[in-house]
Amino acid sequence: MKSDHSFKNLTALVTGASSGIGEATSIALAREGANVIIHYNSKRAEAEAVLKKVQALGGEAELVQADLTSLVGTQKLSKFAASKTIDILVNNAGSLIARTKVLDFTPELWERVMMVNLTSAFFVTQAVLRGMVERKHGVIVNVSSVAARFGGGVGALAYSAAKAAVSAMTKGLTKEFAPLNIRVNAVSPGTVDTNYHKSFSTPAGLDGVRAATPVGRLGTAEEIADTIVFLCSDQASFIQGQVIEVNGGFLMA
Ligand SMILES: NC(=O)c1ccc[n+]([C@@H]2O[C@H](COP(=O)([O-])OP(=O)(O)OC[C@H]3O[C@@H](n4cnc5c(N)ncnc54)[C@H](OP(=O)(O)O)[C@@H]3O)[C@@H](O)[C@H]2O)c1
């Protein structure tokens, strides 16, 4: 990305910004001049390190903690977000929670997976949209997943269903808010080398993905962040309601 500080004086809220794609997105947005609100759940020290990196790039930064597997945590973040002037929202927080086969799923686990990946993104978006509508501008980027397209690996059914709903939500939001100068898109990462896979994947599984990916490697968090920053920029002004696949050719149809 060119560094013309095109996001100067704009404030971005990035959820799940204590590591991986959210961290890289926070830093990439700060490099373009944005102030960044860094949301995290459990990794306070890591979130503080991201805060320092954003500040070192000249941006203002602040932290907000919320567990988005619960309605209480979602309401906490929504209330906080509604109290701020947010120009850019990146709904990035997400988790598989636990790789679980269909017959082992409980209603509680299903609810937690839906909350952290889908429901929280909807209600945080709703909270931010009120201000965006008043100010007549805003950009939202949702983070979906390649799993939304093929059902995910075994044990990731609920996660992939939630991410498919995130992709659908992106289009529904566009119909309602594009006329109000609020642009909504999604990025759909393939397999990206982050903490996510330390928790949920095996080395053999990742080797299988590399072998099935034309480019022959996993993605980096920075590659996803660059796409998110582009979608946030004015250069993407006519891109509306799209789900941009960034997966090294793993899935092309
Ligand atoms: N890596 C991939 O291959 C891949 C592929 C497709 C889509 N994605 C999506 O990309 C997004 C970022 O993932 P990542 O790969 O960067 O993984 P990551 O490094 O593990 O980051 C996940 C982020 O989500 C936050 N989070 C997790 N559980 C949460 C909860 N209960 N409440 C609130 N926040 C929570 C984490 O916060 P704390 O660490 O502070 O708890 C962390 O900041 C997710 O939506 C993921 O589904 C990833």
PDB file of C-alpha atoms and ligand atoms in Angstrom:
ATOM      1  CA  MET A   1       0.000   0.000   0.000  1.00  0.00           C
ATOM      2  CA  LYS A   2       1.173   3.519  -0.653  1.00  0.00           C
ATOM      3  CA  SER A   3       1.669   5.446   2.535  1.00  0.00           C
ATOM      4  CA  ASP A   4      -0.113   8.741   1.906  1.00  0.00           C
ATOM      5  CA  HIS A   5      -1.771   8.835   5.324  1.00  0.00           C
ATOM      6  CA  SER A   6      -5.139   8.538   3.630  1.00  0.00           C
ATOM      7  CA  PHE A   7      -6.686   7.424   6.944  1.00  0.00           C
ATOM      8  CA  LYS A   8      -5.461  10.451   8.898  1.00  0.00           C
ATOM      9  CA  ASN A   9      -7.998  11.615  11.530  1.00  0.00           C
ATOM     10  CA  LEU A  10     -10.055   8.455  11.020  1.00  0.00           C
ATOM     11  CA  THR A  11     -10.651   6.017  13.859  1.00  0.00           C
ATOM     12  CA  ALA A  12     -10.807   2.273  13.310  1.00  0.00           C
ATOM     13  CA  LEU A  13     -12.154  -0.326  15.719  1.00  0.00           C
ATOM     14  CA  VAL A  14     -10.501  -3.682  15.059  1.00  0.00           C
ATOM     15  CA  THR A  15     -11.942  -6.605  16.989  1.00  0.00           C
ATOM     16  CA  GLY A  16      -9.663  -9.504  17.881  1.00  0.00           C
ATOM     17  CA  ALA A  17      -6.618  -7.280  17.485  1.00  0.00           C
ATOM     18  CA  SER A  18      -4.334  -8.868  20.082  1.00  0.00           C
ATOM     19  CA  SER A  19      -2.760 -11.229  17.533  1.00  0.00           C
ATOM     20  CA  GLY A  20      -2.760 -12.525  13.980  1.00  0.00           C
ATOM     21  CA  ILE A  21      -4.889 -10.827  11.332  1.00  0.00           C
ATOM     22  CA  GLY A  22      -6.334  -8.257  13.750  1.00  0.00           C
ATOM     23  CA  GLU A  23      -2.890  -7.224  14.965  1.00  0.00           C
ATOM     24  CA  ALA A  24      -1.537  -6.935  11.409  1.00  0.00           C
ATOM     25  CA  THR A  25      -4.632  -4.948  10.380  1.00  0.00           C
ATOM     26  CA  SER A  26      -4.254  -2.537  13.305  1.00  0.00           C
ATOM     27  CA  ILE A  27      -0.625  -1.896  12.391  1.00  0.00           C
ATOM     28  CA  ALA A  28      -1.356  -1.563   8.664  1.00  0.00           C
ATOM     29  CA  LEU A  29      -4.173   0.928   9.351  1.00  0.00           C
ATOM     30  CA  ALA A  30      -1.932   2.898  11.714  1.00  0.00           C
ATOM     31  CA  ARG A  31       0.764   2.992   9.028  1.00  0.00           C
ATOM     32  CA  GLU A  32      -1.837   4.687   6.802  1.00  0.00           C
ATOM     33  CA  GLY A  33      -2.507   7.284   9.493  1.00  0.00           C
ATOM     34  CA  ALA A  34      -5.509   5.839  11.360  1.00  0.00           C
ATOM     35  CA  ASN A  35      -6.159   5.914  15.078  1.00  0.00           C
ATOM     36  CA  VAL A  36      -6.962   2.402  16.267  1.00  0.00           C
ATOM     37  CA  ILE A  37      -9.149   0.980  19.007  1.00  0.00           C
ATOM     38  CA  ILE A  38      -7.715  -2.433  19.753  1.00  0.00           C
ATOM     39  CA  HIS A  39     -10.195  -4.992  21.032  1.00  0.00           C
ATOM     40  CA  TYR A  40      -8.975  -8.160  22.724  1.00  0.00           C
ATOM     41  CA  ASN A  41     -10.358 -10.853  24.987  1.00  0.00           C
ATOM     42  CA  SER A  42      -7.783 -12.884  26.927  1.00  0.00           C
ATOM     43  CA  LYS A  43      -4.381 -11.587  25.758  1.00  0.00           C
ATOM     44  CA  ARG A  44      -3.943  -8.268  27.556  1.00  0.00           C
ATOM     45  CA  ALA A  45      -0.126  -8.184  27.290  1.00  0.00           C
ATOM     46  CA  GLU A  46      -0.217  -8.901  23.552  1.00  0.00           C
ATOM     47  CA  ALA A  47      -2.884  -6.218  23.063  1.00  0.00           C
ATOM     48  CA  GLU A  48      -0.699  -3.723  24.947  1.00  0.00           C
ATOM     49  CA  ALA A  49       2.200  -4.564  22.626  1.00  0.00           C
ATOM     50  CA  VAL A  50      -0.047  -3.836  19.600  1.00  0.00           C
ATOM     51  CA  LEU A  51      -1.083  -0.562  21.243  1.00  0.00           C
ATOM     52  CA  LYS A  52       2.582   0.469  21.532  1.00  0.00           C
ATOM     53  CA  LYS A  53       3.229  -0.429  17.867  1.00  0.00           C
ATOM     54  CA  VAL A  54       0.259   1.695  16.740  1.00  0.00           C
ATOM     55  CA  GLN A  55       1.429   4.612  18.876  1.00  0.00           C
ATOM     56  CA  ALA A  56       4.980   4.278  17.501  1.00  0.00           C
ATOM     57  CA  LEU A  57       3.490   4.810  14.033  1.00  0.00           C
ATOM     58  CA  GLY A  58       1.986   8.094  15.214  1.00  0.00           C
ATOM     59  CA  GLY A  59      -1.598   6.958  15.722  1.00  0.00           C
ATOM     60  CA  GLU A  60      -3.695   7.301  18.819  1.00  0.00           C
ATOM     61  CA  ALA A  61      -4.632   3.939  20.282  1.00  0.00           C
ATOM     62  CA  GLU A  62      -6.714   2.512  23.064  1.00  0.00           C
ATOM     63  CA  LEU A  63      -7.647  -0.927  24.319  1.00  0.00           C
ATOM     64  CA  VAL A  64     -11.012  -2.470  25.032  1.00  0.00           C
ATOM     65  CA  GLN A  65     -11.593  -5.944  26.473  1.00  0.00           C
ATOM     66  CA  ALA A  66     -14.686  -8.064  25.852  1.00  0.00           C
ATOM     67  CA  ASP A  67     -15.432 -11.774  25.663  1.00  0.00           C
ATOM     68  CA  LEU A  68     -17.569 -12.090  22.551  1.00  0.00           C
ATOM     69  CA  THR A  69     -18.742 -15.634  23.247  1.00  0.00           C
ATOM     70  CA  SER A  70     -21.315 -14.099  25.574  1.00  0.00           C
ATOM     71  CA  LEU A  71     -24.153 -11.635  25.075  1.00  0.00           C
ATOM     72  CA  VAL A  72     -22.904  -9.694  28.104  1.00  0.00           C
ATOM     73  CA  GLY A  73     -19.455  -9.270  26.517  1.00  0.00           C
ATOM     74  CA  THR A  74     -21.016  -8.368  23.180  1.00  0.00           C
ATOM     75  CA  GLN A  75     -23.194  -5.723  24.838  1.00  0.00           C
ATOM     76  CA  LYS A  76     -20.159  -4.356  26.695  1.00  0.00           C
ATOM     77  CA  LEU A  77     -18.251  -3.876  23.421  1.00  0.00           C
ATOM     78  CA  SER A  78     -21.352  -2.564  21.617  1.00  0.00           C
ATOM     79  CA  LYS A  79     -21.952   0.056  24.313  1.00  0.00           C
ATOM     80  CA  PHE A  80     -18.305   1.095  24.219  1.00  0.00           C
ATOM     81  CA  ALA A  81     -18.322   1.272  20.398  1.00  0.00           C
ATOM     82  CA  ALA A  82     -21.513   3.350  20.388  1.00  0.00           C
ATOM     83  CA  SER A  83     -19.811   5.906  22.658  1.00  0.00           C
ATOM     84  CA  LYS A  84     -16.957   6.451  20.154  1.00  0.00           C
ATOM     85  CA  THR A  85     -16.713   8.100  16.752  1.00  0.00           C
ATOM     86  CA  ILE A  86     -15.775   5.142  14.591  1.00  0.00           C
ATOM     87  CA  ASP A  87     -15.107   5.567  10.871  1.00  0.00           C
ATOM     88  CA  ILE A  88     -13.855   2.049  10.161  1.00  0.00           C
ATOM     89  CA  LEU A  89     -15.024  -1.184  11.775  1.00  0.00           C
ATOM     90  CA  VAL A  90     -13.161  -4.425  11.174  1.00  0.00           C
ATOM     91  CA  ASN A  91     -15.139  -7.366  12.557  1.00  0.00           C
ATOM     92  CA  ASN A  92     -12.210  -9.742  12.855  1.00  0.00           C
ATOM     93  CA  ALA A  93     -12.611 -11.530  16.221  1.00  0.00           C
ATOM     94  CA  GLY A  94     -13.446 -15.161  15.718  1.00  0.00           C
ATOM     95  CA  SER A  95     -12.712 -18.656  16.856  1.00  0.00           C
ATOM     96  CA  LEU A  96     -13.474 -22.287  16.194  1.00  0.00           C
ATOM     97  CA  ILE A  97     -13.712 -22.611  20.033  1.00  0.00           C
ATOM     98  CA  ALA A  98     -13.243 -26.381  19.851  1.00  0.00           C
ATOM     99  CA  ARG A  99     -12.981 -28.733  16.901  1.00  0.00           C
ATOM    100  CA  THR A 100     -16.070 -30.865  17.587  1.00  0.00           C
ATOM    101  CA  LYS A 101     -17.876 -33.503  15.565  1.00  0.00           C
ATOM    102  CA  VAL A 102     -21.595 -33.041  14.896  1.00  0.00           C
ATOM    103  CA  LEU A 103     -22.795 -35.769  17.267  1.00  0.00           C
ATOM    104  CA  ASP A 104     -20.779 -34.259  20.123  1.00  0.00           C
ATOM    105  CA  PHE A 105     -22.152 -30.737  19.746  1.00  0.00           C
ATOM    106  CA  THR A 106     -24.104 -29.255  22.649  1.00  0.00           C
ATOM    107  CA  PRO A 107     -26.489 -26.298  22.408  1.00  0.00           C
ATOM    108  CA  GLU A 108     -24.059 -24.315  24.609  1.00  0.00           C
ATOM    109  CA  LEU A 109     -21.092 -24.888  22.303  1.00  0.00           C
ATOM    110  CA  TRP A 110     -23.211 -24.092  19.226  1.00  0.00           C
ATOM    111  CA  GLU A 111     -24.281 -20.829  20.882  1.00  0.00           C
ATOM    112  CA  ARG A 112     -20.714 -19.836  21.771  1.00  0.00           C
ATOM    113  CA  VAL A 113     -19.473 -20.460  18.228  1.00  0.00           C
ATOM    114  CA  MET A 114     -22.347 -18.418  16.778  1.00  0.00           C
ATOM    115  CA  MET A 115     -21.844 -15.618  19.321  1.00  0.00           C
ATOM    116  CA  VAL A 116     -18.121 -15.127  18.763  1.00  0.00           C
ATOM    117  CA  ASN A 117     -18.167 -15.410  14.973  1.00  0.00           C
ATOM    118  CA  LEU A 118     -21.565 -14.034  13.938  1.00  0.00           C
ATOM    119  CA  THR A 119     -23.894 -12.590  16.583  1.00  0.00           C
ATOM    120  CA  SER A 120     -21.282 -10.347  18.191  1.00  0.00           C
ATOM    121  CA  ALA A 121     -20.252  -9.002  14.774  1.00  0.00           C
ATOM    122  CA  PHE A 122     -23.889  -8.184  14.019  1.00  0.00           C
ATOM    123  CA  PHE A 123     -24.543  -6.311  17.272  1.00  0.00           C
ATOM    124  CA  VAL A 124     -21.213  -4.440  17.298  1.00  0.00           C
ATOM    125  CA  THR A 125     -21.970  -3.439  13.702  1.00  0.00           C
ATOM    126  CA  GLN A 126     -25.443  -2.267  14.720  1.00  0.00           C
ATOM    127  CA  ALA A 127     -23.927  -0.170  17.527  1.00  0.00           C
ATOM    128  CA  VAL A 128     -21.367   1.447  15.205  1.00  0.00           C
ATOM    129  CA  LEU A 129     -23.832   1.989  12.374  1.00  0.00           C
ATOM    130  CA  ARG A 130     -25.961   4.432  14.343  1.00  0.00           C
ATOM    131  CA  GLY A 131     -23.076   6.942  14.428  1.00  0.00           C
ATOM    132  CA  MET A 132     -22.041   6.181  10.845  1.00  0.00           C
ATOM    133  CA  VAL A 133     -25.576   6.926   9.644  1.00  0.00           C
ATOM    134  CA  GLU A 134     -25.580  10.242  11.521  1.00  0.00           C
ATOM    135  CA  ARG A 135     -22.181  11.212  10.110  1.00  0.00           C
ATOM    136  CA  LYS A 136     -23.113   9.859   6.651  1.00  0.00           C
ATOM    137  CA  HIS A 137     -19.933   7.872   6.180  1.00  0.00           C
ATOM    138  CA  GLY A 138     -18.282   4.661   7.278  1.00  0.00           C
ATOM    139  CA  VAL A 139     -16.546   1.509   6.166  1.00  0.00           C
ATOM    140  CA  ILE A 140     -17.052  -1.978   7.557  1.00  0.00           C
ATOM    141  CA  VAL A 141     -14.968  -5.032   6.730  1.00  0.00           C
ATOM    142  CA  ASN A 142     -16.053  -8.416   8.039  1.00  0.00           C
ATOM    143  CA  VAL A 143     -13.672 -11.339   8.274  1.00  0.00           C
ATOM    144  CA  SER A 144     -15.282 -14.470   6.879  1.00  0.00           C
ATOM    145  CA  SER A 145     -13.376 -17.640   5.940  1.00  0.00           C
ATOM    146  CA  VAL A 146     -12.765 -20.000   3.062  1.00  0.00           C
ATOM    147  CA  ALA A 147     -14.543 -22.501   5.361  1.00  0.00           C
ATOM    148  CA  ALA A 148     -17.766 -20.618   4.582  1.00  0.00           C
ATOM    149  CA  ARG A 149     -17.481 -21.864   1.006  1.00  0.00           C
ATOM    150  CA  PHE A 150     -16.897 -25.579   1.585  1.00  0.00           C
ATOM    151  CA  GLY A 151     -18.219 -26.394   5.072  1.00  0.00           C
ATOM    152  CA  GLY A 152     -14.812 -26.407   6.786  1.00  0.00           C
ATOM    153  CA  GLY A 153     -12.835 -29.431   7.872  1.00  0.00           C
ATOM    154  CA  VAL A 154     -14.402 -32.127  10.025  1.00  0.00           C
ATOM    155  CA  GLY A 155     -15.255 -30.574  13.392  1.00  0.00           C
ATOM    156  CA  ALA A 156     -15.678 -27.063  11.978  1.00  0.00           C
ATOM    157  CA  LEU A 157     -19.310 -27.234  10.854  1.00  0.00           C
ATOM    158  CA  ALA A 158     -20.681 -24.579  13.210  1.00  0.00           C
ATOM    159  CA  TYR A 159     -17.715 -22.278  12.545  1.00  0.00           C
ATOM    160  CA  SER A 160     -18.117 -22.592   8.773  1.00  0.00           C
ATOM    161  CA  ALA A 161     -21.885 -22.018   9.040  1.00  0.00           C
ATOM    162  CA  ALA A 162     -21.300 -18.893  11.151  1.00  0.00           C
ATOM    163  CA  LYS A 163     -18.749 -17.589   8.639  1.00  0.00           C
ATOM    164  CA  ALA A 164     -21.163 -18.271   5.749  1.00  0.00           C
ATOM    165  CA  ALA A 165     -23.680 -16.136   7.631  1.00  0.00           C
ATOM    166  CA  VAL A 166     -21.032 -13.411   8.022  1.00  0.00           C
ATOM    167  CA  SER A 167     -20.623 -13.418   4.228  1.00  0.00           C
ATOM    168  CA  ALA A 168     -24.406 -13.215   3.761  1.00  0.00           C
ATOM    169  CA  MET A 169     -24.669 -10.463   6.383  1.00  0.00           C
ATOM    170  CA  THR A 170     -22.105  -8.460   4.401  1.00  0.00           C
ATOM    171  CA  LYS A 171     -24.439  -8.427   1.396  1.00  0.00           C
ATOM    172  CA  GLY A 172     -27.555  -7.650   3.443  1.00  0.00           C
ATOM    173  CA  LEU A 173     -25.828  -4.719   5.143  1.00  0.00           C
ATOM    174  CA  THR A 174     -24.765  -3.381   1.756  1.00  0.00           C
ATOM    175  CA  LYS A 175     -28.341  -3.276   0.480  1.00  0.00           C
ATOM    176  CA  GLU A 176     -29.457  -1.229   3.458  1.00  0.00           C
ATOM    177  CA  PHE A 177     -26.425   1.015   4.005  1.00  0.00           C
ATOM    178  CA  ALA A 178     -24.674   1.596   0.648  1.00  0.00           C
ATOM    179  CA  PRO A 179     -27.280   4.284  -0.153  1.00  0.00           C
ATOM    180  CA  LEU A 180     -26.223   5.994   3.091  1.00  0.00           C
ATOM    181  CA  ASN A 181     -22.528   6.115   2.076  1.00  0.00           C
ATOM    182  CA  ILE A 182     -21.545   3.223   4.335  1.00  0.00           C
ATOM    183  CA  ARG A 183     -19.520   0.607   2.493  1.00  0.00           C
ATOM    184  CA  VAL A 184     -19.515  -3.008   3.684  1.00  0.00           C
ATOM    185  CA  ASN A 185     -17.327  -5.817   2.368  1.00  0.00           C
ATOM    186  CA  ALA A 186     -15.727  -8.978   3.671  1.00  0.00           C
ATOM    187  CA  VAL A 187     -12.401 -10.656   3.303  1.00  0.00           C
ATOM    188  CA  SER A 188     -12.370 -14.441   3.239  1.00  0.00           C
ATOM    189  CA  PRO A 189      -8.941 -15.754   4.232  1.00  0.00           C
ATOM    190  CA  GLY A 190      -7.672 -19.175   3.294  1.00  0.00           C
ATOM    191  CA  THR A 191      -5.309 -20.834   5.734  1.00  0.00           C
ATOM    192  CA  VAL A 192      -3.209 -18.144   7.366  1.00  0.00           C
ATOM    193  CA  ASP A 193      -0.264 -18.776   9.651  1.00  0.00           C
ATOM    194  CA  THR A 194      -1.544 -17.409  12.991  1.00  0.00           C
ATOM    195  CA  ASN A 195      -2.196 -18.579  16.567  1.00  0.00           C
ATOM    196  CA  TYR A 196      -5.519 -19.926  15.315  1.00  0.00           C
ATOM    197  CA  HIS A 197      -3.780 -22.981  13.851  1.00  0.00           C
ATOM    198  CA  LYS A 198      -1.631 -23.508  16.946  1.00  0.00           C
ATOM    199  CA  SER A 199      -4.930 -24.131  18.723  1.00  0.00           C
ATOM    200  CA  PHE A 200      -7.018 -25.865  16.081  1.00  0.00           C
ATOM    201  CA  SER A 201      -4.826 -27.566  13.445  1.00  0.00           C
ATOM    202  CA  THR A 202      -2.183 -30.276  13.261  1.00  0.00           C
ATOM    203  CA  PRO A 203       1.156 -29.981  11.431  1.00  0.00           C
ATOM    204  CA  ALA A 204       0.035 -32.789   9.106  1.00  0.00           C
ATOM    205  CA  GLY A 205      -3.230 -30.980   8.370  1.00  0.00           C
ATOM    206  CA  LEU A 206      -1.346 -27.794   7.502  1.00  0.00           C
ATOM    207  CA  ASP A 207       1.017 -29.756   5.226  1.00  0.00           C
ATOM    208  CA  GLY A 208      -2.093 -31.036   3.448  1.00  0.00           C
ATOM    209  CA  VAL A 209      -3.322 -27.481   2.940  1.00  0.00           C
ATOM    210  CA  ARG A 210       0.071 -26.409   1.569  1.00  0.00           C
ATOM    211  CA  ALA A 211      -0.020 -29.305  -0.885  1.00  0.00           C
ATOM    212  CA  ALA A 212      -3.545 -28.356  -2.002  1.00  0.00           C
ATOM    213  CA  THR A 213      -2.687 -24.678  -2.435  1.00  0.00           C
ATOM    214  CA  PRO A 214      -1.284 -23.674  -5.833  1.00  0.00           C
ATOM    215  CA  VAL A 215       1.081 -21.133  -4.300  1.00  0.00           C
ATOM    216  CA  GLY A 216       2.400 -23.902  -2.021  1.00  0.00           C
ATOM    217  CA  ARG A 217       2.339 -22.091   1.313  1.00  0.00           C
ATOM    218  CA  LEU A 218       0.064 -20.652   3.970  1.00  0.00           C
ATOM    219  CA  GLY A 219      -0.916 -16.990   3.900  1.00  0.00           C
ATOM    220  CA  THR A 220       0.458 -14.378   6.247  1.00  0.00           C
ATOM    221  CA  ALA A 221      -1.572 -12.121   8.509  1.00  0.00           C
ATOM    222  CA  GLU A 222      -0.039  -9.150   6.682  1.00  0.00           C
ATOM    223  CA  GLU A 223      -1.408 -10.355   3.335  1.00  0.00           C
ATOM    224  CA  ILE A 224      -4.927 -10.410   4.766  1.00  0.00           C
ATOM    225  CA  ALA A 225      -4.370  -7.049   6.472  1.00  0.00           C
ATOM    226  CA  ASP A 226      -3.297  -5.476   3.164  1.00  0.00           C
ATOM    227  CA  THR A 227      -6.574  -6.596   1.582  1.00  0.00           C
ATOM    228  CA  ILE A 228      -8.576  -5.244   4.523  1.00  0.00           C
ATOM    229  CA  VAL A 229      -6.790  -1.883   4.318  1.00  0.00           C
ATOM    230  CA  PHE A 230      -7.472  -1.731   0.576  1.00  0.00           C
ATOM    231  CA  LEU A 231     -11.166  -2.460   1.197  1.00  0.00           C
ATOM    232  CA  CYS A 232     -11.202   0.349   3.767  1.00  0.00           C
ATOM    233  CA  SER A 233      -9.626   2.806   1.344  1.00  0.00           C
ATOM    234  CA  ASP A 234     -11.253   5.164  -1.144  1.00  0.00           C
ATOM    235  CA  GLN A 235      -9.580   3.125  -3.902  1.00  0.00           C
ATOM    236  CA  ALA A 236     -12.241   0.476  -3.163  1.00  0.00           C
ATOM    237  CA  SER A 237     -15.149   2.921  -3.402  1.00  0.00           C
ATOM    238  CA  PHE A 238     -17.129   0.889  -5.965  1.00  0.00           C
ATOM    239  CA  ILE A 239     -16.531  -2.442  -4.228  1.00  0.00           C
ATOM    240  CA  GLN A 240     -19.723  -3.060  -2.292  1.00  0.00           C
ATOM    241  CA  GLY A 241     -21.072  -6.187  -0.624  1.00  0.00           C
ATOM    242  CA  GLN A 242     -18.251  -8.384  -1.880  1.00  0.00           C
ATOM    243  CA  VAL A 243     -16.491 -11.260  -0.192  1.00  0.00           C
ATOM    244  CA  ILE A 244     -12.874 -11.135  -1.363  1.00  0.00           C
ATOM    245  CA  GLU A 245     -11.180 -14.531  -1.316  1.00  0.00           C
ATOM    246  CA  VAL A 246      -7.509 -14.388  -0.272  1.00  0.00           C
ATOM    247  CA  ASN A 247      -6.315 -17.981  -0.257  1.00  0.00           C
ATOM    248  CA  GLY A 248      -3.326 -18.575  -2.535  1.00  0.00           C
ATOM    249  CA  GLY A 249      -5.578 -20.306  -5.058  1.00  0.00           C
ATOM    250  CA  PHE A 250      -6.778 -22.975  -2.593  1.00  0.00           C
ATOM    251  CA  LEU A 251     -10.370 -22.393  -3.746  1.00  0.00           C
ATOM    252  CA  MET A 252     -10.969 -20.585  -7.004  1.00  0.00           C
ATOM    253  CA  ALA A 253     -14.573 -21.241  -7.976  1.00  0.00           C
TER     254      ALA A 253
HETATM  255  N1  LIG B   1      -5.932 -18.111  10.440  1.00  0.00           N
HETATM  256  C1  LIG B   1      -6.709 -18.574   9.489  1.00  0.00           C
HETATM  257  O1  LIG B   1      -6.317 -19.503   8.743  1.00  0.00           O
HETATM  258  C2  LIG B   1      -8.057 -18.001   9.265  1.00  0.00           C
HETATM  259  C3  LIG B   1      -8.736 -18.397   8.105  1.00  0.00           C
HETATM  260  C4  LIG B   1      -9.987 -17.868   7.862  1.00  0.00           C
HETATM  261  C5  LIG B   1     -10.549 -16.972   8.739  1.00  0.00           C
HETATM  262  N2  LIG B   1      -9.864 -16.615   9.853  1.00  0.00           N
HETATM  263  C6  LIG B   1     -10.500 -15.663  10.763  1.00  0.00           C
HETATM  264  O2  LIG B   1      -9.647 -14.570  10.966  1.00  0.00           O
HETATM  265  C7  LIG B   1      -9.949 -13.962  12.210  1.00  0.00           C
HETATM  266  C8  LIG B   1      -8.679 -13.728  12.987  1.00  0.00           C
HETATM  267  O3  LIG B   1      -8.090 -14.975  13.292  1.00  0.00           O
HETATM  268  P1  LIG B   1      -6.497 -15.203  13.359  1.00  0.00           P
HETATM  269  O4  LIG B   1      -6.171 -16.244  12.399  1.00  0.00           O
HETATM  270  O5  LIG B   1      -5.791 -13.911  13.311  1.00  0.00           O
HETATM  271  O6  LIG B   1      -6.383 -15.897  14.801  1.00  0.00           O
HETATM  272  P2  LIG B   1      -5.767 -15.422  16.186  1.00  0.00           P
HETATM  273  O7  LIG B   1      -4.367 -14.938  16.009  1.00  0.00           O
HETATM  274  O8  LIG B   1      -6.023 -16.544  17.114  1.00  0.00           O
HETATM  275  O9  LIG B   1      -6.661 -14.153  16.608  1.00  0.00           O
HETATM  276  C9  LIG B   1      -7.973 -14.291  17.034  1.00  0.00           C
HETATM  277  C10 LIG B   1      -8.418 -12.999  17.683  1.00  0.00           C
HETATM  278  O10 LIG B   1      -9.806 -13.159  18.060  1.00  0.00           O
HETATM  279  C11 LIG B   1      -9.938 -12.895  19.438  1.00  0.00           C
HETATM  280  N3  LIG B   1     -10.886 -13.774  20.084  1.00  0.00           N
HETATM  281  C12 LIG B   1     -10.842 -15.131  20.174  1.00  0.00           C
HETATM  282  N4  LIG B   1     -11.820 -15.570  20.987  1.00  0.00           N
HETATM  283  C13 LIG B   1     -12.480 -14.469  21.425  1.00  0.00           C
HETATM  284  C14 LIG B   1     -13.558 -14.258  22.315  1.00  0.00           C
HETATM  285  N5  LIG B   1     -14.132 -15.286  22.965  1.00  0.00           N
HETATM  286  N6  LIG B   1     -13.981 -13.003  22.522  1.00  0.00           N
HETATM  287  C15 LIG B   1     -13.387 -11.966  21.911  1.00  0.00           C
HETATM  288  N7  LIG B   1     -12.344 -12.084  21.069  1.00  0.00           N
HETATM  289  C16 LIG B   1     -11.893 -13.330  20.852  1.00  0.00           C
HETATM  290  C17 LIG B   1      -8.569 -13.159  20.053  1.00  0.00           C
HETATM  291  O11 LIG B   1      -8.460 -12.398  21.270  1.00  0.00           O
HETATM  292  P3  LIG B   1      -7.554 -12.909  22.543  1.00  0.00           P
HETATM  293  O12 LIG B   1      -6.421 -13.676  21.938  1.00  0.00           O
HETATM  294  O13 LIG B   1      -7.159 -11.639  23.219  1.00  0.00           O
HETATM  295  O14 LIG B   1      -8.432 -13.775  23.390  1.00  0.00           O
HETATM  296  C18 LIG B   1      -7.630 -12.690  18.955  1.00  0.00           C
HETATM  297  O15 LIG B   1      -7.409 -11.311  19.057  1.00  0.00           O
HETATM  298  C19 LIG B   1     -10.971 -14.884  12.890  1.00  0.00           C
HETATM  299  O16 LIG B   1     -12.281 -14.397  12.682  1.00  0.00           O
HETATM  300  C20 LIG B   1     -10.784 -16.192  12.149  1.00  0.00           C
HETATM  301  O17 LIG B   1     -11.952 -16.988  12.195  1.00  0.00           O
HETATM  302  C21 LIG B   1      -8.637 -17.104  10.145  1.00  0.00           C
END
